[in-house]
């Protein structure tokens, strides 16, 4: 009897955490419909979603669609660029066996540092008074430091994407490198013996084998970058604001009747994140059917 209870006791932290998350999601969904009895709101309504879609709230700096569109743009651009650069860097690490160990150690540094540090590094390097602007001006390539392109606090969100790349590329390497390093050398030797170039073996051997790990890294980064708050808040433009930043503004509004607007935004972010999760599963199933093996 005690042996049967022991696995259940080990699972209790996971069960409690799952119940906490599910309870929070349910409360968020209920409050997004305007049901907060403590504030005198008892009738469910979709008015808050409608107001957000039209930008009819006092605290909003744009509509829900513009904020969601900006967050999706940042998430897709930063995740895709991180995956492309990370996969190529992994390939370089596997080819450079002598320096591979040092590179792997260096890749762990950005992963351990918080996003606040990434924001500080981005400002330090890419602002108009930063290192690159001063260097280009000192080399005579710019007439003044102010001629350096404005990469921070702009509507193109270049600064946010750069900061995500600083964290995302090492994460992709950390995720993909074990899979890429574990490929049997005999596969490459067979390809080389048949006259295949290195770039051809990359696309026909390396990439198909590592594709499940690549997709996993992409969708994890996509979900995180879409819902992250720190970098869009620190490096983002005044208008429109990213969806997590706008949700925080609504949540901290002095008028507590704005709380359903924040919960409506959180509900939208949750639904979009679920779409990402199902997209990952769908893409993984396609890979399994195309190249064989079981979905991960």
Coordinates of C-alpha atoms in Angstrom, one line a residue:
X1 CA 0.0 0.0 0.0
X2 CA 2.8 2.4 0.9
X3 CA 4.6 1.6 -2.4
X4 CA 1.4 2.6 -4.3
X5 CA 1.2 5.9 -2.5
X6 CA 4.8 6.9 -3.0
X7 CA 4.5 7.7 -6.7
X8 CA 1.4 9.8 -6.0
X9 CA 3.3 11.7 -3.4
X10 CA 6.1 12.4 -5.9
X11 CA 3.5 13.7 -8.3
X12 CA 1.8 16.0 -5.8
X13 CA 3.9 19.1 -6.7
X14 CA 3.1 18.7 -10.4
X15 CA -0.6 18.1 -9.6
X16 CA -0.8 21.2 -7.4
X17 CA 1.0 23.3 -10.0
X18 CA -1.3 22.1 -12.7
X19 CA -4.4 22.9 -10.6
X20 CA -3.0 26.3 -9.8
X21 CA -2.4 27.1 -13.5
X22 CA -5.9 25.7 -14.5
X23 CA -7.5 27.8 -11.8
X24 CA -5.7 30.9 -12.9
X25 CA -6.8 30.3 -16.6
X26 CA -10.4 29.8 -15.5
X27 CA -10.4 33.0 -13.4
X28 CA -8.8 34.9 -16.3
X29 CA -11.4 33.7 -18.7
X30 CA -14.3 34.5 -16.4
X31 CA -13.0 38.0 -15.6
X32 CA -12.4 38.7 -19.3
X33 CA -16.2 38.3 -19.7
X34 CA -16.8 41.0 -17.1
X35 CA -17.7 38.7 -14.2
X36 CA -16.0 40.2 -11.1
X37 CA -18.5 40.1 -8.2
X38 CA -16.2 42.1 -5.9
X39 CA -16.4 45.0 -8.4
X40 CA -20.2 44.7 -8.9
X41 CA -19.8 43.0 -12.3
X42 CA -22.0 39.9 -12.5
X43 CA -23.3 39.7 -16.1
X44 CA -21.1 38.0 -18.8
X45 CA -20.5 40.2 -21.8
X46 CA -18.2 40.4 -24.8
X47 CA -18.1 44.2 -24.6
X48 CA -14.6 44.3 -23.3
X49 CA -13.3 42.3 -26.3
X50 CA -15.3 44.6 -28.6
X51 CA -13.9 47.7 -27.0
X52 CA -10.3 46.4 -27.2
X53 CA -10.8 45.5 -30.9
X54 CA -11.9 49.1 -31.6
X55 CA -9.4 50.8 -29.2
X56 CA -12.1 52.3 -27.1
X57 CA -10.4 52.1 -23.7
X58 CA -8.8 55.1 -21.9
X59 CA -5.5 53.3 -21.2
X60 CA -5.0 51.8 -24.7
X61 CA -2.5 53.3 -27.1
X62 CA -4.0 51.4 -30.0
X63 CA -6.4 48.6 -30.8
X64 CA -6.2 45.0 -29.7
X65 CA -5.4 44.1 -33.3
X66 CA -2.5 46.5 -33.6
X67 CA -1.0 45.3 -30.3
X68 CA -1.5 41.7 -31.2
X69 CA -0.1 42.2 -34.7
X70 CA 3.0 43.9 -33.2
X71 CA 3.6 41.1 -30.8
X72 CA 3.2 38.5 -33.5
X73 CA 5.6 40.4 -35.7
X74 CA 8.2 40.6 -33.0
X75 CA 7.7 36.9 -32.0
X76 CA 7.9 35.5 -35.6
X77 CA 10.8 37.7 -36.7
X78 CA 13.0 37.1 -33.6
X79 CA 12.2 33.4 -33.5
X80 CA 12.8 32.8 -37.2
X81 CA 16.1 34.7 -37.2
X82 CA 17.2 33.0 -34.0
X83 CA 16.5 29.6 -35.6
X84 CA 18.3 30.4 -38.8
X85 CA 21.4 31.8 -37.1
X86 CA 21.3 29.1 -34.4
X87 CA 21.2 26.2 -36.8
X88 CA 24.1 27.6 -38.9
X89 CA 26.1 28.2 -35.7
X90 CA 25.4 24.6 -34.6
X91 CA 26.7 23.4 -37.9
X92 CA 29.8 25.5 -37.6
X93 CA 30.4 24.1 -34.1
X94 CA 30.1 20.5 -35.3
X95 CA 32.5 21.2 -38.1
X96 CA 35.1 23.0 -35.9
X97 CA 35.8 20.2 -33.5
X98 CA 38.8 21.8 -31.9
X99 CA 37.0 25.1 -30.9
X100 CA 33.7 23.4 -30.4
X101 CA 34.1 22.9 -26.6
X102 CA 34.9 26.6 -26.1
X103 CA 32.1 27.7 -28.2
X104 CA 29.6 25.5 -26.3
X105 CA 30.7 27.1 -23.0
X106 CA 30.3 30.6 -24.4
X107 CA 26.8 29.8 -25.7
X108 CA 25.6 29.1 -22.2
X109 CA 26.4 32.6 -20.9
X110 CA 23.5 34.5 -22.6
X111 CA 21.1 31.8 -21.6
X112 CA 21.9 32.3 -17.9
X113 CA 21.6 36.1 -18.0
X114 CA 18.1 37.7 -17.6
X115 CA 16.4 39.7 -20.3
X116 CA 17.0 42.9 -18.4
X117 CA 20.7 42.4 -19.0
X118 CA 20.0 41.7 -22.7
X119 CA 18.1 45.1 -22.8
X120 CA 21.1 46.9 -21.2
X121 CA 23.5 45.3 -23.7
X122 CA 21.3 46.3 -26.6
X123 CA 21.2 49.9 -25.5
X124 CA 24.9 49.9 -24.8
X125 CA 25.7 48.6 -28.2
X126 CA 23.0 49.8 -30.6
X127 CA 21.8 53.2 -29.4
X128 CA 22.9 56.4 -31.1
X129 CA 25.4 57.0 -28.3
X130 CA 26.4 53.3 -28.1
X131 CA 29.5 51.5 -29.0
X132 CA 28.8 50.9 -32.7
X133 CA 27.7 54.5 -33.3
X134 CA 30.9 55.8 -31.6
X135 CA 33.1 53.3 -33.5
X136 CA 31.7 54.1 -36.9
X137 CA 32.0 57.8 -36.1
X138 CA 35.6 57.4 -35.0
X139 CA 36.4 55.5 -38.2
X140 CA 35.0 58.3 -40.2
X141 CA 32.1 56.2 -41.6
X142 CA 29.5 58.5 -40.1
X143 CA 29.4 62.3 -40.1
X144 CA 28.0 62.2 -36.5
X145 CA 26.8 59.7 -34.0
X146 CA 23.2 61.0 -34.6
X147 CA 23.6 59.6 -38.2
X148 CA 23.6 56.1 -36.8
X149 CA 20.2 54.5 -37.6
X150 CA 17.6 54.7 -34.7
X151 CA 17.2 51.0 -33.8
X152 CA 15.7 51.5 -30.4
X153 CA 12.2 52.6 -29.4
X154 CA 11.0 52.5 -33.0
X155 CA 7.9 51.1 -34.5
X156 CA 9.9 48.4 -36.4
X157 CA 11.0 47.0 -33.0
X158 CA 14.5 46.4 -34.3
X159 CA 16.0 46.8 -30.8
X160 CA 13.6 44.3 -29.3
X161 CA 14.4 41.7 -32.0
X162 CA 18.2 42.2 -31.5
X163 CA 17.8 41.6 -27.8
X164 CA 15.8 38.5 -28.4
X165 CA 18.4 37.3 -30.9
X166 CA 21.1 37.6 -28.2
X167 CA 19.2 35.2 -26.0
X168 CA 17.5 33.1 -28.7
X169 CA 20.4 32.0 -30.8
X170 CA 22.2 30.3 -27.9
X171 CA 18.9 28.7 -26.8
X172 CA 18.5 27.2 -30.3
X173 CA 22.1 25.9 -30.2
X174 CA 21.5 24.4 -26.8
X175 CA 18.4 22.7 -28.1
X176 CA 19.7 21.6 -31.5
X177 CA 23.4 20.9 -30.9
X178 CA 22.9 17.5 -29.1
X179 CA 20.8 16.2 -32.0
X180 CA 23.3 17.5 -34.6
X181 CA 26.3 16.2 -32.8
X182 CA 24.7 12.8 -32.4
X183 CA 24.4 12.1 -36.1
X184 CA 26.4 9.1 -37.1
X185 CA 29.7 10.0 -39.0
X186 CA 29.0 7.0 -41.3
X187 CA 26.2 8.9 -42.9
X188 CA 28.5 11.8 -43.9
X189 CA 31.2 9.4 -45.1
X190 CA 28.7 7.7 -47.3
X191 CA 27.6 11.0 -48.8
X192 CA 31.1 12.2 -49.3
X193 CA 32.1 9.0 -51.0
X194 CA 29.3 9.6 -53.5
X195 CA 30.6 13.1 -54.3
X196 CA 28.2 15.2 -52.1
X197 CA 29.4 18.6 -51.0
X198 CA 29.2 19.7 -47.4
X199 CA 26.3 22.1 -48.0
X200 CA 24.4 19.3 -49.7
X201 CA 24.9 16.9 -46.8
X202 CA 23.6 19.7 -44.5
X203 CA 20.3 20.0 -46.4
X204 CA 19.9 16.3 -47.1
X205 CA 21.2 14.7 -43.9
X206 CA 21.8 17.2 -41.1
X207 CA 18.7 19.3 -41.4
X208 CA 16.1 16.5 -41.8
X209 CA 17.5 14.6 -38.8
X210 CA 17.6 17.8 -36.6
X211 CA 14.3 19.2 -37.9
X212 CA 12.2 18.0 -34.9
X213 CA 14.6 19.8 -32.5
X214 CA 14.7 22.9 -34.7
X215 CA 10.9 23.1 -34.7
X216 CA 10.7 22.6 -31.0
X217 CA 13.2 25.5 -30.4
X218 CA 11.2 27.7 -32.9
X219 CA 7.8 27.2 -31.3
X220 CA 9.2 27.5 -27.7
X221 CA 10.8 30.8 -28.7
X222 CA 7.7 31.9 -30.6
X223 CA 5.4 31.3 -27.6
X224 CA 7.8 33.0 -25.1
X225 CA 8.6 36.0 -27.3
X226 CA 5.0 36.6 -28.0
X227 CA 4.0 36.7 -24.3
X228 CA 7.1 38.2 -22.9
X229 CA 6.9 41.6 -21.2
X230 CA 10.3 42.9 -20.3
X231 CA 12.0 43.7 -23.6
X232 CA 8.9 45.2 -25.3
X233 CA 8.4 47.4 -22.2
X234 CA 12.1 48.5 -22.0
X235 CA 12.9 48.9 -25.8
X236 CA 9.5 49.2 -27.4
X237 CA 7.9 52.3 -29.1
X238 CA 5.3 54.4 -27.4
X239 CA 2.6 53.4 -29.8
X240 CA 1.5 50.8 -30.6
X241 CA 2.5 48.8 -27.6
X242 CA 3.1 45.1 -27.5
X243 CA 0.1 43.1 -26.2
X244 CA 1.8 42.0 -22.9
X245 CA 2.7 45.6 -22.2
X246 CA -0.8 46.9 -23.0
X247 CA -2.3 44.2 -20.7
X248 CA -0.1 45.3 -17.8
X249 CA -1.1 48.9 -18.4
X250 CA -4.8 47.9 -18.2
X251 CA -4.2 45.7 -15.2
X252 CA -2.5 48.5 -13.2
X253 CA -5.0 51.2 -14.3
X254 CA -6.3 53.2 -11.2
X255 CA -9.8 52.4 -12.2
X256 CA -10.4 48.8 -11.2
X257 CA -13.2 48.5 -13.8
X258 CA -10.4 48.2 -16.4
X259 CA -9.4 44.8 -15.0
X260 CA -11.6 42.9 -17.5
X261 CA -9.7 44.6 -20.3
X262 CA -6.5 43.2 -19.0
X263 CA -8.0 39.7 -18.6
X264 CA -9.4 39.9 -22.1
X265 CA -5.9 40.6 -23.5
X266 CA -4.5 37.8 -21.4
X267 CA -7.2 35.5 -22.8
X268 CA -6.3 36.4 -26.4
X269 CA -2.6 35.7 -25.6
X270 CA -3.5 32.4 -24.2
X271 CA -5.6 31.4 -27.2
X272 CA -2.8 32.4 -29.6
X273 CA -0.3 30.4 -27.5
X274 CA -2.6 27.4 -27.8
X275 CA -2.6 27.8 -31.6
X276 CA 1.2 27.8 -31.4
X277 CA 1.2 24.6 -29.4
X278 CA -1.2 22.8 -31.8
X279 CA 0.9 24.2 -34.7
X280 CA 4.0 22.5 -33.2
X281 CA 2.2 19.2 -32.9
X282 CA 0.8 19.4 -36.4
X283 CA 4.3 20.3 -37.8
X284 CA 5.9 17.5 -35.8
X285 CA 3.3 15.0 -37.2
X286 CA 4.1 16.1 -40.8
X287 CA 7.8 15.6 -40.2
X288 CA 7.1 12.1 -38.8
X289 CA 5.1 11.2 -41.9
X290 CA 7.7 12.6 -44.2
X291 CA 10.9 11.1 -42.7
X292 CA 9.5 8.4 -40.5
X293 CA 9.9 7.9 -36.8
X294 CA 7.4 8.8 -34.1
X295 CA 6.3 12.3 -33.2
X296 CA 8.0 13.8 -30.3

